[in-house]
Coordinates of C-alpha atoms in Angstrom, one line a residue:
M826 CA -11.0 144.3 -77.3
N827 CA -15.0 143.9 -79.4
S828 CA -13.9 140.1 -80.6
I829 CA -14.2 138.4 -77.2
A830 CA -15.5 135.2 -79.4
G831 CA -13.2 132.0 -79.0
A832 CA -11.8 133.6 -76.5
V833 CA -9.2 130.6 -74.6
L834 CA -9.3 130.5 -70.7
L835 CA -6.7 131.4 -69.8
T836 CA -6.7 131.3 -65.8
K837 CA -8.2 128.2 -66.3
T838 CA -6.3 125.5 -64.9
G839 CA -4.5 122.4 -66.8
G840 CA -2.9 119.0 -66.1
I841 CA -5.7 116.7 -63.8
L842 CA -7.4 120.1 -61.7
G843 CA -8.6 120.9 -65.7
P844 CA -11.8 118.6 -66.4
I845 CA -12.7 117.8 -63.3
A846 CA -12.3 122.0 -62.4
D847 CA -14.8 122.3 -65.9
I848 CA -17.6 119.8 -64.1
L849 CA -17.7 121.2 -61.8
G850 CA -17.5 124.2 -63.5
G851 CA -21.1 123.0 -65.2
I852 CA -22.0 122.1 -61.9
M853 CA -22.0 125.8 -60.7
D854 CA -24.0 127.6 -64.2
L855 CA -26.9 125.4 -63.6
L856 CA -27.3 126.4 -60.3
F857 CA -27.1 129.6 -61.1
R858 CA -29.5 129.6 -64.2
F859 CA -31.4 128.0 -62.0
T860 CA -32.1 131.0 -59.4
S861 CA -31.2 133.2 -61.9
A862 CA -35.1 132.2 -63.5
F863 CA -36.6 133.3 -60.0
G864 CA -34.9 136.5 -60.7
I865 CA -31.9 135.9 -57.9
L866 CA -28.5 136.3 -60.0
N867 CA -26.4 136.7 -56.6
I868 CA -22.8 133.8 -56.7
G869 CA -22.1 134.0 -52.9
L870 CA -26.4 132.0 -52.8
C871 CA -25.2 129.7 -55.5
I872 CA -22.1 129.0 -53.7
I873 CA -24.2 127.8 -50.7
L874 CA -26.5 125.3 -53.6
F875 CA -22.8 124.3 -55.0
T876 CA -21.1 123.8 -51.6
L877 CA -24.5 120.9 -50.6
V878 CA -24.1 119.4 -54.4
T879 CA -21.0 119.1 -53.5
K880 CA -21.2 117.8 -50.2
V881 CA -24.4 115.4 -51.1
L882 CA -22.3 114.4 -54.2
M883 CA -19.7 112.7 -52.6
I884 CA -21.4 111.2 -49.3
P885 CA -20.6 107.4 -50.8
L886 CA -17.2 108.4 -50.1
T887 CA -17.9 109.7 -46.7
I888 CA -19.8 107.4 -45.2
K889 CA -17.2 104.5 -47.2
Q890 CA -14.1 106.9 -45.7
Q891 CA -16.0 106.3 -42.3
K892 CA -16.9 103.0 -41.9
S893 CA -13.1 102.1 -42.5
S894 CA -12.8 104.6 -39.6
K895 CA -15.7 102.9 -37.0
L896 CA -13.6 99.3 -38.1
M897 CA -10.0 100.9 -37.2
A898 CA -11.8 100.9 -33.7
V899 CA -12.2 97.5 -33.3
M900 CA -8.9 96.7 -35.0
Q901 CA -6.5 98.7 -33.1
P902 CA -6.1 97.5 -30.0
E903 CA -4.1 94.6 -31.3
I904 CA -2.3 96.3 -33.6
T905 CA -1.0 98.6 -30.2
A906 CA -0.5 95.0 -28.9
I907 CA 2.0 94.7 -32.5
Q908 CA 3.3 98.5 -31.7
K909 CA 4.8 97.6 -28.3
K910 CA 6.3 94.7 -28.7
Y911 CA 8.2 95.6 -31.3
K912 CA 8.9 98.8 -29.4
G913 CA 12.4 100.2 -30.3
K914 CA 13.3 98.1 -32.8
E915 CA 11.6 99.5 -35.2
N916 CA 15.3 101.0 -36.9
D917 CA 15.7 96.5 -37.6
Q918 CA 15.4 96.2 -41.0
K919 CA 14.0 92.7 -40.6
Y920 CA 11.9 93.5 -37.0
A921 CA 10.3 96.2 -38.8
M922 CA 9.7 94.1 -41.6
M923 CA 8.2 91.6 -39.2
M924 CA 6.0 93.9 -37.8
Q925 CA 5.2 95.8 -41.2
T926 CA 3.0 91.6 -41.6
E927 CA 1.5 91.1 -38.3
I928 CA -0.1 94.0 -39.2
K929 CA -1.0 93.3 -42.5
A930 CA -2.3 89.9 -41.3
V931 CA -4.5 92.2 -38.5
Y932 CA -5.9 94.2 -41.8
E933 CA -6.3 91.5 -43.5
K934 CA -8.4 89.8 -40.6
Y935 CA -11.2 92.7 -41.3
G936 CA -11.0 92.5 -44.6
T937 CA -9.6 95.6 -45.1
S938 CA -6.0 96.8 -46.2
M939 CA -3.8 99.7 -44.9
T940 CA -4.6 101.7 -47.9
G941 CA -9.0 101.3 -47.6
G942 CA -8.9 104.2 -44.8
C943 CA -7.6 106.5 -47.0
L944 CA -8.5 105.9 -50.4
P945 CA -12.0 107.7 -50.5
L946 CA -9.6 110.6 -48.7
L947 CA -7.5 110.9 -51.8
I948 CA -10.2 109.8 -54.2
Q949 CA -11.8 113.3 -52.8
M950 CA -8.7 115.7 -52.5
P951 CA -8.2 116.8 -56.5
I952 CA -12.3 117.6 -56.5
I953 CA -11.4 119.5 -53.2
F954 CA -8.9 121.9 -54.6
A955 CA -10.8 122.0 -57.6
L956 CA -13.3 123.3 -56.6
Y957 CA -11.2 125.8 -54.5
R958 CA -9.6 126.8 -58.1
V959 CA -13.6 127.3 -59.5
I960 CA -15.0 129.4 -56.6
Y961 CA -11.8 132.4 -56.9
N962 CA -12.0 132.4 -59.8
I963 CA -16.0 132.4 -61.0
P964 CA -16.1 134.2 -64.4
A965 CA -13.4 131.5 -65.9
Y966 CA -15.8 128.4 -65.4
V967 CA -19.2 129.4 -65.2
Q968 CA -20.5 131.0 -68.5
S969 CA -23.4 132.4 -67.0
V970 CA -21.9 135.0 -64.9
R971 CA -18.3 135.3 -67.1
V972 CA -21.0 136.9 -70.5
Y973 CA -21.8 140.0 -67.6
Y974 CA -17.8 140.8 -67.7
E975 CA -17.6 140.0 -71.9
A976 CA -20.6 142.9 -72.1
V977 CA -18.2 145.1 -69.9
V978 CA -14.9 144.1 -71.5
S979 CA -16.8 144.5 -75.4
K980 CA -17.6 148.5 -74.4
L981 CA -14.2 148.9 -73.5
P982 CA -12.2 151.2 -76.6
S983 CA -8.8 149.7 -77.8
G984 CA -6.0 150.7 -79.0
Y985 CA -2.5 152.3 -76.8
E986 CA -4.5 154.8 -75.9
A987 CA -7.7 153.2 -74.0
S988 CA -4.2 150.4 -72.7
Q989 CA -1.7 153.1 -71.5
A990 CA -5.6 154.3 -69.6
F991 CA -6.0 151.0 -68.5
T992 CA -2.8 150.4 -67.5
D993 CA -2.5 153.3 -65.2
L994 CA -6.0 153.0 -64.0
A995 CA -5.1 150.1 -62.9
Q996 CA -1.1 151.0 -61.0
A997 CA -3.0 153.5 -59.5
H998 CA -5.3 151.1 -57.8
K999 CA -3.0 148.3 -57.0
M1000 CA -4.3 146.5 -58.9
V1001 CA -0.7 144.7 -61.8
G1002 CA 2.4 145.4 -61.7
E1003 CA 4.3 147.4 -64.4
R1004 CA 2.6 146.9 -67.6
F1005 CA -1.2 144.6 -67.9
D1006 CA -2.0 143.0 -71.0
Y1007 CA -5.2 145.0 -71.9
T1008 CA -5.6 142.9 -75.1
N1009 CA -5.8 139.7 -73.2
V1010 CA -9.5 139.6 -72.7
N1011 CA -9.5 136.4 -69.9
T1012 CA -6.9 138.4 -67.7
V1013 CA -8.8 141.8 -68.0
I1014 CA -11.3 139.7 -66.7
D1015 CA -10.3 138.6 -64.2
L1016 CA -9.0 142.2 -63.2
L1017 CA -12.2 143.0 -63.3
Y1018 CA -13.3 140.1 -61.0
K1019 CA -12.2 142.1 -58.2
L1020 CA -12.6 145.5 -58.1
T1021 CA -13.6 146.9 -55.8
G1022 CA -16.6 150.3 -55.5
Q1023 CA -14.6 152.5 -55.3
Q1024 CA -12.8 151.2 -58.4
W1025 CA -15.7 150.5 -60.8
D1026 CA -16.3 154.3 -60.2
S1027 CA -12.2 154.7 -61.8
L1028 CA -13.5 152.8 -64.4
V1029 CA -16.5 154.0 -65.5
N1030 CA -15.3 158.0 -65.1
A1031 CA -12.4 156.9 -67.4
F1032 CA -14.0 155.1 -69.7
S1033 CA -17.9 156.4 -69.5
S1034 CA -19.0 153.2 -72.2
V1035 CA -18.5 150.6 -70.1
G1036 CA -20.8 152.5 -67.2
Q1037 CA -24.1 152.2 -70.5
A1038 CA -23.8 149.1 -70.9
V1039 CA -26.7 147.4 -70.1
T1040 CA -28.7 143.8 -69.6
E1041 CA -31.5 142.4 -70.8
T1042 CA -33.0 144.0 -68.2
G1043 CA -32.3 147.3 -69.0
V1044 CA -30.5 147.4 -66.5
R1045 CA -26.3 148.3 -65.6
V1046 CA -24.1 145.6 -66.1
V1047 CA -21.8 147.8 -63.6
D1048 CA -24.5 147.4 -61.2
A1049 CA -25.8 143.5 -61.7
I1050 CA -22.2 143.2 -61.3
E1051 CA -21.6 145.0 -58.4
N1052 CA -25.3 143.2 -56.8
M1053 CA -23.8 138.8 -58.3
Q1054 CA -21.2 140.0 -56.1
N1055 CA -22.4 141.5 -53.0
F1056 CA -23.7 139.2 -50.5
F1057 CA -25.8 139.9 -47.3
G1058 CA -23.4 143.5 -48.0
L1059 CA -20.3 141.5 -48.5
N1060 CA -18.8 142.0 -52.1
I1061 CA -16.9 137.7 -52.6
A1062 CA -14.5 139.8 -54.6
Y1063 CA -12.9 141.3 -51.1
T1064 CA -10.6 139.8 -48.6
P1065 CA -12.3 139.8 -44.8
M1066 CA -8.7 141.6 -44.3
Q1067 CA -10.2 144.2 -47.6
V1068 CA -12.7 145.2 -45.8
I1069 CA -12.2 145.5 -43.0
M1070 CA -9.4 147.6 -43.5
N1071 CA -11.3 149.2 -46.1
Y1072 CA -13.9 150.2 -43.1
F1073 CA -11.1 152.2 -40.6
N1074 CA -9.8 153.7 -44.3
K1075 CA -13.4 155.3 -44.8
V1076 CA -13.3 153.5 -48.5
D1077 CA -15.6 151.9 -50.6
N1078 CA -18.3 154.2 -48.4
T1079 CA -17.7 150.6 -45.7
T1080 CA -20.6 150.9 -42.7
L1081 CA -19.4 148.5 -39.3
M1082 CA -21.9 145.6 -39.2
T1083 CA -20.3 144.7 -43.4
A1084 CA -16.7 144.7 -41.4
I1085 CA -18.3 142.3 -38.5
A1086 CA -20.1 140.4 -41.9
A1087 CA -16.7 140.0 -43.2
L1088 CA -15.0 139.5 -39.1
C1089 CA -17.3 137.2 -39.4
I1090 CA -16.6 134.2 -41.7
P1091 CA -13.1 133.9 -40.5
L1092 CA -14.6 133.3 -36.7
L1093 CA -17.2 131.2 -39.0
A1094 CA -14.9 129.4 -41.0
G1095 CA -12.3 127.7 -37.7
L1096 CA -15.0 127.3 -35.2
S1097 CA -17.5 125.8 -38.1
Q1098 CA -14.0 123.3 -38.7
W1099 CA -13.3 122.5 -35.2
Y1100 CA -16.5 121.1 -34.8
S1101 CA -17.6 119.6 -37.6
T1102 CA -14.3 118.1 -37.2
K1103 CA -15.5 116.3 -33.3
L1104 CA -17.4 114.9 -34.7
M1105 CA -15.8 113.4 -37.5
T1106 CA -13.5 111.5 -34.7
A1107 CA -16.7 110.7 -33.1
N1108 CA -16.2 106.7 -34.5
Q1109 CA -13.1 106.9 -34.8
P1110 CA -10.4 105.0 -32.7
Q1111 CA -8.3 106.8 -30.3
Q1112 CA -5.3 106.4 -29.5
S1113 CA -3.6 105.7 -26.3
E1114 CA -0.8 108.5 -26.1
D1115 CA 2.0 106.4 -27.2
A1116 CA 0.3 105.0 -30.8
P1117 CA 2.8 106.5 -33.7
G1118 CA 0.6 110.0 -35.1
A1119 CA -1.4 110.1 -31.4
N1120 CA 0.2 113.8 -30.4
M1121 CA 0.0 114.7 -34.1
M1122 CA -3.7 114.6 -34.9
K1123 CA -4.2 116.0 -31.9
S1124 CA -2.5 119.0 -32.6
M1125 CA -3.9 119.1 -36.2
N1126 CA -7.3 119.0 -35.3
V1127 CA -7.0 122.4 -33.5
T1128 CA -4.3 124.0 -36.2
M1129 CA -6.0 123.3 -38.7
P1130 CA -9.1 125.9 -38.1
L1131 CA -6.5 127.7 -36.2
M1132 CA -4.8 128.2 -40.3
S1133 CA -8.7 129.0 -41.2
V1134 CA -9.7 131.6 -39.6
F1135 CA -6.2 132.8 -40.6
F1136 CA -6.1 132.4 -45.0
C1137 CA -10.4 133.5 -44.7
F1138 CA -8.7 136.5 -43.5
S1139 CA -6.6 137.2 -46.7
F1140 CA -8.3 134.9 -48.9
A1141 CA -11.5 136.1 -50.8
S1142 CA -14.9 135.6 -48.8
G1143 CA -16.1 133.5 -51.2
I1144 CA -13.9 131.3 -50.7
G1145 CA -14.0 131.6 -46.5
L1146 CA -17.9 131.8 -47.6
Y1147 CA -17.6 128.3 -48.8
W1148 CA -15.3 126.8 -45.9
V1149 CA -17.9 128.0 -44.0
A1150 CA -20.9 125.9 -45.7
Q1151 CA -18.9 123.1 -47.3
S1152 CA -18.4 123.5 -42.5
V1153 CA -22.2 123.7 -41.4
F1154 CA -23.5 121.0 -44.1
T1155 CA -20.5 118.4 -42.6
I1156 CA -21.7 118.3 -39.0
I1157 CA -25.7 118.0 -40.9
Q1158 CA -24.6 115.3 -42.7
Q1159 CA -21.8 113.5 -39.5
V1160 CA -24.7 114.0 -37.5
G1161 CA -26.8 112.0 -39.8
I1162 CA -23.5 109.5 -41.3
N1163 CA -22.8 109.2 -37.2
S1164 CA -26.7 107.9 -36.3
Y1165 CA -25.9 106.2 -39.2
L1166 CA -23.0 104.1 -38.1
N1167 CA -23.9 103.7 -35.0
K1168 CA -26.1 101.7 -36.1
V1169 CA -24.1 99.2 -38.5
D1170 CA -22.8 95.7 -36.6
I1171 CA -19.3 95.2 -36.6
D1172 CA -19.9 91.7 -37.7
D1173 CA -21.8 92.4 -40.7
L1174 CA -18.7 94.9 -42.0
V1175 CA -15.5 92.4 -41.5
Q1176 CA -18.2 89.2 -43.5
K1177 CA -18.9 91.9 -46.3
N1178 CA -15.6 92.6 -46.6
I1179 CA -14.2 89.3 -46.1
E1180 CA -16.5 88.6 -49.1
K1181 CA -15.4 91.8 -51.4
T1182 CA -11.8 90.5 -51.4
N1183 CA -12.8 86.9 -52.2
K1184 CA -14.2 88.5 -54.8
K1185 CA -10.8 90.1 -55.6
R1186 CA -8.3 87.7 -55.0
A1187 CA -10.6 84.7 -57.3
K1188 CA -10.2 87.6 -60.1
K1189 CA -6.4 87.0 -58.8
G1190 CA -5.6 83.6 -58.9
L1191 CA -5.4 83.3 -55.7
P1192 CA -7.2 81.1 -52.1
P1193 CA -9.9 82.9 -50.0
T1194 CA -8.6 84.3 -46.7
K1195 CA -10.3 83.5 -43.8
V1196 CA -12.0 86.1 -40.7
G1197 CA -9.6 85.2 -37.6
N1198 CA -6.5 83.1 -39.6
V1199 CA -3.7 85.8 -38.1
D1200 CA -2.5 83.4 -36.3
E1201 CA -1.9 80.6 -38.8
M1202 CA -0.4 83.2 -41.6
L1203 CA 2.2 84.3 -38.5
K1204 CA 3.1 80.7 -38.6
K1205 CA 3.0 80.2 -42.4
I1206 CA 5.3 83.4 -42.5
E1207 CA 7.4 82.2 -39.8
A1208 CA 8.3 78.5 -41.1
R1209 CA 8.9 80.2 -44.7
E1210 CA 11.5 82.5 -42.5
E1211 CA 13.5 79.7 -40.7
K1212 CA 13.2 77.3 -43.7
A1213 CA 15.2 80.1 -45.8
E1214 CA 18.0 80.1 -42.5
Q1215 CA 18.6 76.9 -42.0
A1216 CA 18.7 76.9 -46.5
Q1217 CA 21.7 78.8 -46.4
M1218 CA 23.4 78.3 -42.7
A1219 CA 23.2 74.3 -45.8
K1220 CA 25.3 76.2 -47.5
I1221 CA 27.4 78.2 -45.7
A1222 CA 28.8 74.3 -44.0
K1223 CA 29.0 73.3 -47.7
T1224 CA 31.1 76.4 -48.8
K1225 CA 33.4 76.0 -45.1
S1226 CA 33.6 71.6 -46.0
I1227 CA 35.2 72.4 -50.4
V1228 CA 37.2 75.0 -48.3
E1229 CA 38.4 72.7 -45.6
E1230 CA 39.7 69.8 -47.9
S1231 CA 40.7 71.8 -50.6
T1232 CA 43.3 73.4 -47.6
K1233 CA 44.3 69.2 -47.2
Y1234 CA 44.4 68.5 -50.7
Y1235 CA 47.7 70.7 -50.7
N1236 CA 48.8 70.6 -46.8
D1237 CA 49.5 66.7 -47.1
N1238 CA 52.6 65.6 -45.5
A1239 CA 54.0 68.9 -45.3
K1240 CA 54.1 72.2 -42.8
P1241 CA 50.7 74.1 -44.1
G1242 CA 52.6 77.5 -44.7
S1243 CA 56.5 76.3 -44.8
L1244 CA 58.1 76.2 -48.4
A1245 CA 58.0 72.0 -48.6
A1246 CA 54.0 73.2 -48.2
K1247 CA 53.4 75.6 -51.1
A1248 CA 55.9 73.6 -53.2
N1249 CA 53.6 70.6 -52.5
M1250 CA 51.2 72.4 -53.6
V1251 CA 52.4 73.7 -56.4
S1252 CA 53.2 70.4 -57.7
K1253 CA 49.7 68.8 -57.4
Y1254 CA 48.0 71.1 -59.2
N1255 CA 50.3 70.8 -61.9
E1256 CA 49.4 67.0 -61.0
K1257 CA 45.9 68.2 -61.4
H1258 CA 46.8 69.6 -64.9
E1259 CA 48.0 66.7 -65.8
K1260 CA 45.6 64.5 -65.4
G1261 CA 42.8 67.0 -66.5
K1262 CA 44.1 67.2 -70.5
K1263 CA 43.9 63.2 -70.3

């Protein structure tokens, strides 16, 4: 266990989230170094600063998404009118296509697209998931924090007996299953990050060398780690439910104030998310009761904060702290954005959207679109559909004429369906065949 050089962080996430999480982990590392320069080594404070930085970085995407929402407030009456026009005909493919075409024409009229409001959200989603991953397992992404755990690992003895003792210790505290991979540095660090105060004491008692590890300033590494993870008396690696149960079971000397602080995190997460959602929807269109998805959106505005409360009880307090900080910063940010959007002239916004759209169309060699061209566009669509229908009818009439002419030719001078008609048909067929050979 003394050799940790070049270890690969197996706990890091892969796929598209991997590089994003690495970048966010780098930002978190810079913040930890920044606070350390002032003698403050606290992961909870870094999570709050980290949340602030990421919110600031995503302000342009947030404004763009909410401009689209403001535009929707103007477009919604026209879209609702179209939906009412085709109400009850949505299952008919022809009418469904016509409805989508008319709605698309409305979007083009205002210089936007049906996916314009969703694109910023789609960009933000991978960032948000990567954020959770970094906060959930900080030592895997923040090297300045990881070095403290590496110092502990370097003091762990090697060999089967030490491995078995560590496994027994982990199983005694219900931290692992049947077998713990003691040789994997990353797995050990993952486990150390989740230890409670009592478990740290058990670890030091089992491995006295761990308690001898000190920082450059002479502070015990174990004490430094506990201080880093402590935020107003609450260990950010604990779940709020775990803290509350520790209080009732008299574990880790958990005080009533600590239990109350743990309870406040889920409650604040739910309340702050509910209020931030209320502010964000202030500039969005008020949908009618019969509009598609209207009831679902209303229920989500209530159920999502409730889900935040539920999840924050079972997630590490660091995640709950991030949710609270994120919602509080969203509220502050949203007040400013709402003030800005209230001053935005909708006509100027539409004109700018049209100009951007026309630049894109010019690059594709397409003619420019114009404001208010919905009726003209629909007339062209109807003309194309009418022309296609006339062509189909002409084709059917021509086929019918050929069939009638052929039937008349073969049934000439004979009752249709009689033996004479059939004999006449064979004779005329042979006659035509012979003429073809000549």
